[in-house]
Coordinates of C-alpha atoms in Angstrom, one line a residue:
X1 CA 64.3 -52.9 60.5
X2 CA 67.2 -51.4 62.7
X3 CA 70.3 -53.4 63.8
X4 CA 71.3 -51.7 66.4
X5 CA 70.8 -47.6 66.0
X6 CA 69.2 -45.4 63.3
X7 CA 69.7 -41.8 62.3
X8 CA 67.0 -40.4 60.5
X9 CA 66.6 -37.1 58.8
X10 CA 63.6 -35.8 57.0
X11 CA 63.2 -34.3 53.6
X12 CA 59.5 -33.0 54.5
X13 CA 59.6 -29.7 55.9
X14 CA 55.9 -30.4 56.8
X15 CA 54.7 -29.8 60.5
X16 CA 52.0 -32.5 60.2
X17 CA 54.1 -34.9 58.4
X18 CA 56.7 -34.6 60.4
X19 CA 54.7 -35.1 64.1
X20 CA 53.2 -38.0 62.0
X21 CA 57.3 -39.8 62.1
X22 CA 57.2 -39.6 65.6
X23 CA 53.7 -41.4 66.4
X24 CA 54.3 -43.7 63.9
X25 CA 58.4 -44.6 65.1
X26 CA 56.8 -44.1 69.1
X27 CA 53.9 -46.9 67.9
X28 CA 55.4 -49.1 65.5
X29 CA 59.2 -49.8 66.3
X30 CA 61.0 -52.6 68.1
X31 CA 63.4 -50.1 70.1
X32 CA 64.9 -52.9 72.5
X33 CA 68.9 -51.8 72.2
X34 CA 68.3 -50.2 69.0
X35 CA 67.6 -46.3 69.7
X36 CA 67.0 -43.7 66.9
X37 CA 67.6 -40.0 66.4
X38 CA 65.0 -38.6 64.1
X39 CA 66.7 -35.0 62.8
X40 CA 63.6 -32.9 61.4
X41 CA 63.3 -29.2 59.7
X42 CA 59.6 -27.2 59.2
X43 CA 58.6 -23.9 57.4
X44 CA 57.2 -21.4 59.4
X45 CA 54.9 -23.0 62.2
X46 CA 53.7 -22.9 65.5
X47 CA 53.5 -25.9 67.2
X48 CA 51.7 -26.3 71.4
X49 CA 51.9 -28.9 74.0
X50 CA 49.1 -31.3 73.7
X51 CA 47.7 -29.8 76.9
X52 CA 47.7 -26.2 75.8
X53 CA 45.2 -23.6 74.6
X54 CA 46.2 -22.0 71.4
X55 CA 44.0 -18.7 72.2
X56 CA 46.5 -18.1 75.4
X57 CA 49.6 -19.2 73.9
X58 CA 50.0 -17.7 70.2
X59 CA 48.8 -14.5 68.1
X60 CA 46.2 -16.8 65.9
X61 CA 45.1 -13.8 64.0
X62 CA 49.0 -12.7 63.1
X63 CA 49.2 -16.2 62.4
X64 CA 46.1 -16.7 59.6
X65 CA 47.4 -13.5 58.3
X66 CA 50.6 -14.4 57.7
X67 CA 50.1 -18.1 56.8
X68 CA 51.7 -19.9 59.9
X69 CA 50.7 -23.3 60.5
X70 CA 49.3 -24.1 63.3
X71 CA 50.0 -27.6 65.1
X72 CA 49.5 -29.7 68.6
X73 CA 51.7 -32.9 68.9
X74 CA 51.0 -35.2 71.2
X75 CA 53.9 -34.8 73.6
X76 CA 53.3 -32.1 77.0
X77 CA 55.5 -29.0 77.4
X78 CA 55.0 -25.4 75.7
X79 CA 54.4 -23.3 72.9
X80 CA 57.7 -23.1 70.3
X81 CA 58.1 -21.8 67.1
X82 CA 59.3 -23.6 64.6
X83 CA 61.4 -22.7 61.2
X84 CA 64.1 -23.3 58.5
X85 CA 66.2 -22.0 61.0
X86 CA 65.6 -24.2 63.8
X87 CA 66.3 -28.0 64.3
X88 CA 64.3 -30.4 65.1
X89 CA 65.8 -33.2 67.7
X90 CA 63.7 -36.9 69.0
X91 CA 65.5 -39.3 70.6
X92 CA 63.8 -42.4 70.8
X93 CA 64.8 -45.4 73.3
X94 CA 62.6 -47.9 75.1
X95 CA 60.3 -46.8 78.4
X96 CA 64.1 -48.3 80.2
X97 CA 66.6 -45.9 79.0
X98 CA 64.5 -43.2 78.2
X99 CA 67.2 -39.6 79.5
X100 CA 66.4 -36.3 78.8
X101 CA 69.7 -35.3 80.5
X102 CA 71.5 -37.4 78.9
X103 CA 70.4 -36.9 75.6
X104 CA 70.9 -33.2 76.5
X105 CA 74.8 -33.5 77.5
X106 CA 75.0 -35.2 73.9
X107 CA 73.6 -32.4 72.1
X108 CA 76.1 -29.8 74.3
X109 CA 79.5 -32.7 73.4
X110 CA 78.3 -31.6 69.5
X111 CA 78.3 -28.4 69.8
X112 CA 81.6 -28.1 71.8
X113 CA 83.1 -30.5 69.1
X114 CA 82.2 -27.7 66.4
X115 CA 83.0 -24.6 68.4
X116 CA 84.9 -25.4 71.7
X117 CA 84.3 -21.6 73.2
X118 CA 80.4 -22.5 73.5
X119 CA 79.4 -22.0 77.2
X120 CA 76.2 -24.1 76.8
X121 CA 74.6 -26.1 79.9
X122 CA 71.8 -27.9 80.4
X123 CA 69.1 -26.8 83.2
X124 CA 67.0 -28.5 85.5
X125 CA 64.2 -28.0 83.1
X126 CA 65.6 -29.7 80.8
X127 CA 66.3 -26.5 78.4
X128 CA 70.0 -25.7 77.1
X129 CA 70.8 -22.1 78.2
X130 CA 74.1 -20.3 76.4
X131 CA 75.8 -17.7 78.4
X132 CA 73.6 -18.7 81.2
X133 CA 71.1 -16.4 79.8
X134 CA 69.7 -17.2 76.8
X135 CA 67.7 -20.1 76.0
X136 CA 68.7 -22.2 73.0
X137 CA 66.4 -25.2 73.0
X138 CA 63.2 -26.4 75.2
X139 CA 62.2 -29.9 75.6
X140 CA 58.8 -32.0 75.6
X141 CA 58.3 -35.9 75.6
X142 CA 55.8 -38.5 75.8
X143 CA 56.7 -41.8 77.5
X144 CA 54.8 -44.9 76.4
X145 CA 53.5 -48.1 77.6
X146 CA 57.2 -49.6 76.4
X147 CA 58.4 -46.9 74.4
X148 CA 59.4 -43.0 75.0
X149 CA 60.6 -39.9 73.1
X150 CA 62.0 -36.9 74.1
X151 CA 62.3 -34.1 71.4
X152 CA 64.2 -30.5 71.9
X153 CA 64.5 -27.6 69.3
X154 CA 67.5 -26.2 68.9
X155 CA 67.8 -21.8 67.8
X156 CA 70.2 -21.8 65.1
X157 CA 69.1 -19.2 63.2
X158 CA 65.8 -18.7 63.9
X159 CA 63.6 -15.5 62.7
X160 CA 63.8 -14.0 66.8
X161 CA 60.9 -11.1 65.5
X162 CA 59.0 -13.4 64.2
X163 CA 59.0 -15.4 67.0
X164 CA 58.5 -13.0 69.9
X165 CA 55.2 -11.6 67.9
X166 CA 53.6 -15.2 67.3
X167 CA 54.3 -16.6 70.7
X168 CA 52.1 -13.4 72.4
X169 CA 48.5 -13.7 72.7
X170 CA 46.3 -10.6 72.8
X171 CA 43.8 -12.3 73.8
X172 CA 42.5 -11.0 77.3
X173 CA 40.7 -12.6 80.4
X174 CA 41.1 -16.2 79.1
X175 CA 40.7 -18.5 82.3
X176 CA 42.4 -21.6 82.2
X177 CA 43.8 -25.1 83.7
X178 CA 45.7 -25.6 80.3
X179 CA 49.7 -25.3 80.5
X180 CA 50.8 -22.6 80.0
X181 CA 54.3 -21.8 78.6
X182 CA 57.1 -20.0 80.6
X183 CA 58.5 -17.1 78.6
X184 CA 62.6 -16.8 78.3
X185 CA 65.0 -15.0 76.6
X186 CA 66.3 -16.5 73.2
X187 CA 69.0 -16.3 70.8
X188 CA 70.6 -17.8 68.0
X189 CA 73.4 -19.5 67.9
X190 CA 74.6 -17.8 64.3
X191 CA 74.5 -15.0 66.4
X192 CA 77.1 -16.4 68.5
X193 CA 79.3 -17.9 65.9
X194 CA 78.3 -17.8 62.0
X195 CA 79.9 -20.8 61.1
X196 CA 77.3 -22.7 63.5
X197 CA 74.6 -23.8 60.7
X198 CA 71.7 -26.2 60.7
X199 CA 74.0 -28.1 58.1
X200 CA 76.7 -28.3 60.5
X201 CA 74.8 -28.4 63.7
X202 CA 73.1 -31.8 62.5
X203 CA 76.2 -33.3 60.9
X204 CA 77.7 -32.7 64.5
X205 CA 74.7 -34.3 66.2
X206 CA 74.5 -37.4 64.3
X207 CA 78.1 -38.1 64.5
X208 CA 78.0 -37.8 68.7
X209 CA 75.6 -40.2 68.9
X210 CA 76.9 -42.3 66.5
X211 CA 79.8 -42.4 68.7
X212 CA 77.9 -42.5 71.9
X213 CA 75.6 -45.4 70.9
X214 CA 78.7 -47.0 68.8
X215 CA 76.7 -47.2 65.2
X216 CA 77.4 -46.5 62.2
X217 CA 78.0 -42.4 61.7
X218 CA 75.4 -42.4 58.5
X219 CA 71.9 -40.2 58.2
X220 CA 69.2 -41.9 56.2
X221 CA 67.2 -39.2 54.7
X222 CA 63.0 -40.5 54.3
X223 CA 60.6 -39.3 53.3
X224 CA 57.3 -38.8 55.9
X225 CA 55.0 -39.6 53.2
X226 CA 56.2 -43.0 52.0
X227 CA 53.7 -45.8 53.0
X228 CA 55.8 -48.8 51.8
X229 CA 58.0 -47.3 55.0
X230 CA 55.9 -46.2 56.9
X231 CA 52.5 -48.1 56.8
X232 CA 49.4 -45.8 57.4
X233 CA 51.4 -42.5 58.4
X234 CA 49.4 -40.5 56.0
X235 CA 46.6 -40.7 58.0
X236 CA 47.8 -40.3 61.4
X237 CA 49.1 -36.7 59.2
X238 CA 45.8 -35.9 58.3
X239 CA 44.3 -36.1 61.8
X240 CA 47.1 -34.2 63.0
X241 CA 45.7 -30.9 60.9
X242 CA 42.3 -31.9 61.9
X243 CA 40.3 -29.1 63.7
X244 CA 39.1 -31.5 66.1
X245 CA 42.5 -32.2 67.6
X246 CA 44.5 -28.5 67.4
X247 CA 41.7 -27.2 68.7
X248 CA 38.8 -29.6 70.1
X249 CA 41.4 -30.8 72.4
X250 CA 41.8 -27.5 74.5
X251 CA 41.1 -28.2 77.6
X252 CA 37.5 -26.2 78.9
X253 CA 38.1 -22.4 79.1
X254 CA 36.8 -19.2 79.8
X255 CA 36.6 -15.9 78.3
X256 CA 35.6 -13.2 80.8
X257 CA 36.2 -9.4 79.1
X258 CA 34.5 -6.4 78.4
X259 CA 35.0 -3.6 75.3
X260 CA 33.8 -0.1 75.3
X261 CA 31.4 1.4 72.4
X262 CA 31.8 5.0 71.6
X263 CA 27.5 6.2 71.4
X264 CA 26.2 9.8 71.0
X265 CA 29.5 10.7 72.3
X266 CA 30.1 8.5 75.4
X267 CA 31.8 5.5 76.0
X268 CA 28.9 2.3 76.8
X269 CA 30.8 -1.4 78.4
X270 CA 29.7 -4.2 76.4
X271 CA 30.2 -7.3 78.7
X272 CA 31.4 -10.7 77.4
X273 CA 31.1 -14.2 78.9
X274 CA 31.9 -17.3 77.3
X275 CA 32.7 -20.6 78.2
X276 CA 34.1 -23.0 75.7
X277 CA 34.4 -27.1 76.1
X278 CA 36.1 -29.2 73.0
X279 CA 36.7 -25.6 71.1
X280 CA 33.2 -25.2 71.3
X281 CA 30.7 -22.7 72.6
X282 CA 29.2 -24.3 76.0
X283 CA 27.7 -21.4 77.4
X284 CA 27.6 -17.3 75.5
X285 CA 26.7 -14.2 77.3
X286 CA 26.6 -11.1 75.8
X287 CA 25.4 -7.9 77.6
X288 CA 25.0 -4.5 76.1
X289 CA 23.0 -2.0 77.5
X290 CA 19.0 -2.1 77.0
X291 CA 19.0 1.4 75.5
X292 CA 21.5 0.7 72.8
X293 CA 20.5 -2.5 71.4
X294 CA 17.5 -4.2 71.9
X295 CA 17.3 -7.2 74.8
X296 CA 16.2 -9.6 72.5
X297 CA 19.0 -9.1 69.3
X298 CA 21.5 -10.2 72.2
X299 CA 19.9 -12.9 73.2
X300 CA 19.3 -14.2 69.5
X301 CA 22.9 -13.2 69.8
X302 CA 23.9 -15.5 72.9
X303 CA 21.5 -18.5 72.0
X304 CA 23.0 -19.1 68.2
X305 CA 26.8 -19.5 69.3
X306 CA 26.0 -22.1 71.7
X307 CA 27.5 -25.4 70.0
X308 CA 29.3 -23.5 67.1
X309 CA 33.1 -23.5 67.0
X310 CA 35.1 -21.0 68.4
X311 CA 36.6 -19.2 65.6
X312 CA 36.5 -16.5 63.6
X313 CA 35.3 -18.3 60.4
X314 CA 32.0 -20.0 61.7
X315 CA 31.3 -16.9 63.9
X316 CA 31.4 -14.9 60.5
X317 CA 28.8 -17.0 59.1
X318 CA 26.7 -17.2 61.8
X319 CA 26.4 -13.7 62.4
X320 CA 26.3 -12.9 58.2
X321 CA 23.1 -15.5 59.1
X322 CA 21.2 -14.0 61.7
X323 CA 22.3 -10.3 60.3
X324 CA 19.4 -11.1 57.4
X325 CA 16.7 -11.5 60.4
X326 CA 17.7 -8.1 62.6
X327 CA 15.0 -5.3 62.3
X328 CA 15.1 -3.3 59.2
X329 CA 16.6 -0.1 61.1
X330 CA 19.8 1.6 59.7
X331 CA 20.9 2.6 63.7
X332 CA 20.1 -1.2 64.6
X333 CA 21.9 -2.1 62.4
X334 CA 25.1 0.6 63.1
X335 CA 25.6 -0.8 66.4
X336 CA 24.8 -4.7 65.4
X337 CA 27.9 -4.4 62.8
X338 CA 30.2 -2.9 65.5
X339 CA 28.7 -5.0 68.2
X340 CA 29.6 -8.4 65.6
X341 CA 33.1 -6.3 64.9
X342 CA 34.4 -6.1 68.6
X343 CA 33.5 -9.9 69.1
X344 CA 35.0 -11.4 65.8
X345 CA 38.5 -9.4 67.4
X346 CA 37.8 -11.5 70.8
X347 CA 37.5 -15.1 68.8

């Protein structure tokens, strides 16, 4: 129940749980002349617009190897990475006074009220540039039938290496109508002035728009997990780590590539097509040349991926499968392992 404005901060440092808030807030609350700034944290994750294509956006083989989430919310916009060292910021109002840019000149007031020398400004895209340069936060929303969010990061001190290698895909000739995200330069704003941490960043925040919305200045901490709160969020959690929706929600795309194979000292091009609908193999084409590997082992090849899951894990299995029916010839089988190899790096 909110009487006339709520400031909410999180004490999950969960990606899932934390995207779960703002679907449940954006679905369940009465926000008629009573907005509410949510003020959220996560451990190391990577989180895409909900009309992006993980393979194009982020390193997802870095990211498995390192342990990074992975997450899609349900708001548009790009690709950002998300840790202890960046905040987290949703304003929520009705569908009415819904104002990115306003919201935004808020967020610069706090800042200036903590450090006055801060050139920050908003942009026309909505982002918060300091120095003119460098780009300090990004923003995404979703506006509802009566309801709307807009949420914005904000680079405190963010792990910038870390960042830079996630946010690069290696993957090549992906063809796509997904969004894709617009790189810029970053930087911290503990770079800029040490003093400016989350702790004092948010303390800032929440007093502005205490003042701005004239409630009281106090931050209720919760707890994203807590269904006497928060009625049914658990599951609106788990299908936010679901497969099905971080990746079965890709829009259709293509992979169009080729690799070389070093044989009897010359290099042969192995061609690749593949076409993939709902994160799933619609259409596989594998050519190699008829003198290095039979006709038929590529097209047992091609015909078993349609329908399976593009990732490395199921394309594992199903190769570890049909391995057991290839011809028992060591060569065969030389150039099927490297063959299997080069096409677990495309996936």
């Amino acid at each position: 129940i909110v009487k006339s404005g709520l400031i909410l901060q999180s004490i999950s440092n969960d990606v899932y749980q934390n995207l779960a808030v703002e679907d449940w807030i954006h679905d369940h609350m009465n926000l008629e002349g009573k907005p509410v700034l949510f003020l959220w944290r996560n451990s190391p994750s990577v989180v895409i617009g909900r009309h992006q294509n993980p393979w194009q956006e982020c390193n997802l083989n870095l990211m498995r190897e390192e342990g990074i989430k992975l997450a899609r919310r349900r708001s548009g916009g790009g690709t950002v990475y998300h840790d202890m060292g960046n905040i987290n910021l949703t304003f929520f109002t009705t569908k009415k006074k819904y104002d990115r840019m306003e919201n935004l000149k808020l967020v610069v007031r706090a800042l200036n009220s903590v450090q006055p020398q801060l050139d920050v400004q908003p942009t026309k895209r909505f982002d918060l540039l300091l120095d003119g340069q460098f780009k300090i936060s990004g923003t995404a929303s979703k506006i509802g039938r009566t309801t709307a969010y807009h949420h914005c990061t904000l680079l405190c001190g963010t792990d910038r290496t870390f960042l830079s290698s996630l946010l690069k895909s290696p993957y090549q000739g992906i063809r796509s109508n997904a969004t894709a995200s617009i790189p810029a330069l970053v930087k911290n704003l503990l770079e800029k002035d040490p003093t400016l941490t989350c702790e004092v960043l948010m303390n800032a925040i929440a007093a502005e728009y205490a003042a701005y919305h004239q409630i009281d200045n106090h931050i209720s901490l919760i707890n994203p997990t807590d269904e006497t709160l928060f009625p049914g969020i658990n599951s609106k959690a788990k299908e936010l780590k679901t497969w099905e929706w971080i990746y079965g929600k890709t829009p259709k795309f293509s992979i169009n590539t080729s690799f070389n194979v070093l044989y009897e000292q010359s290099h042969l091009e192995i061609k690749v097509f593949i076409d993939i609908k709902n994160g799933r193999i619609e259409i596989c084409n594998i050519e190699a040349p008829d003198h290095w590997l039979p006709m038929e082992i590529c097209d047992k090849l091609n015909s078993s991926f349609i329908g399976s899951k593009f990732c490395p894990i199921e394309t594992s299995m199903l190769i570890n499968i049909l391995h057991r029916t290839c011809p028992e010839d060591d060569e065969v089988h030389s150039k099927w392992n490297i063959l299997c190899e080069k096409i677990k790096g495309i996936m």
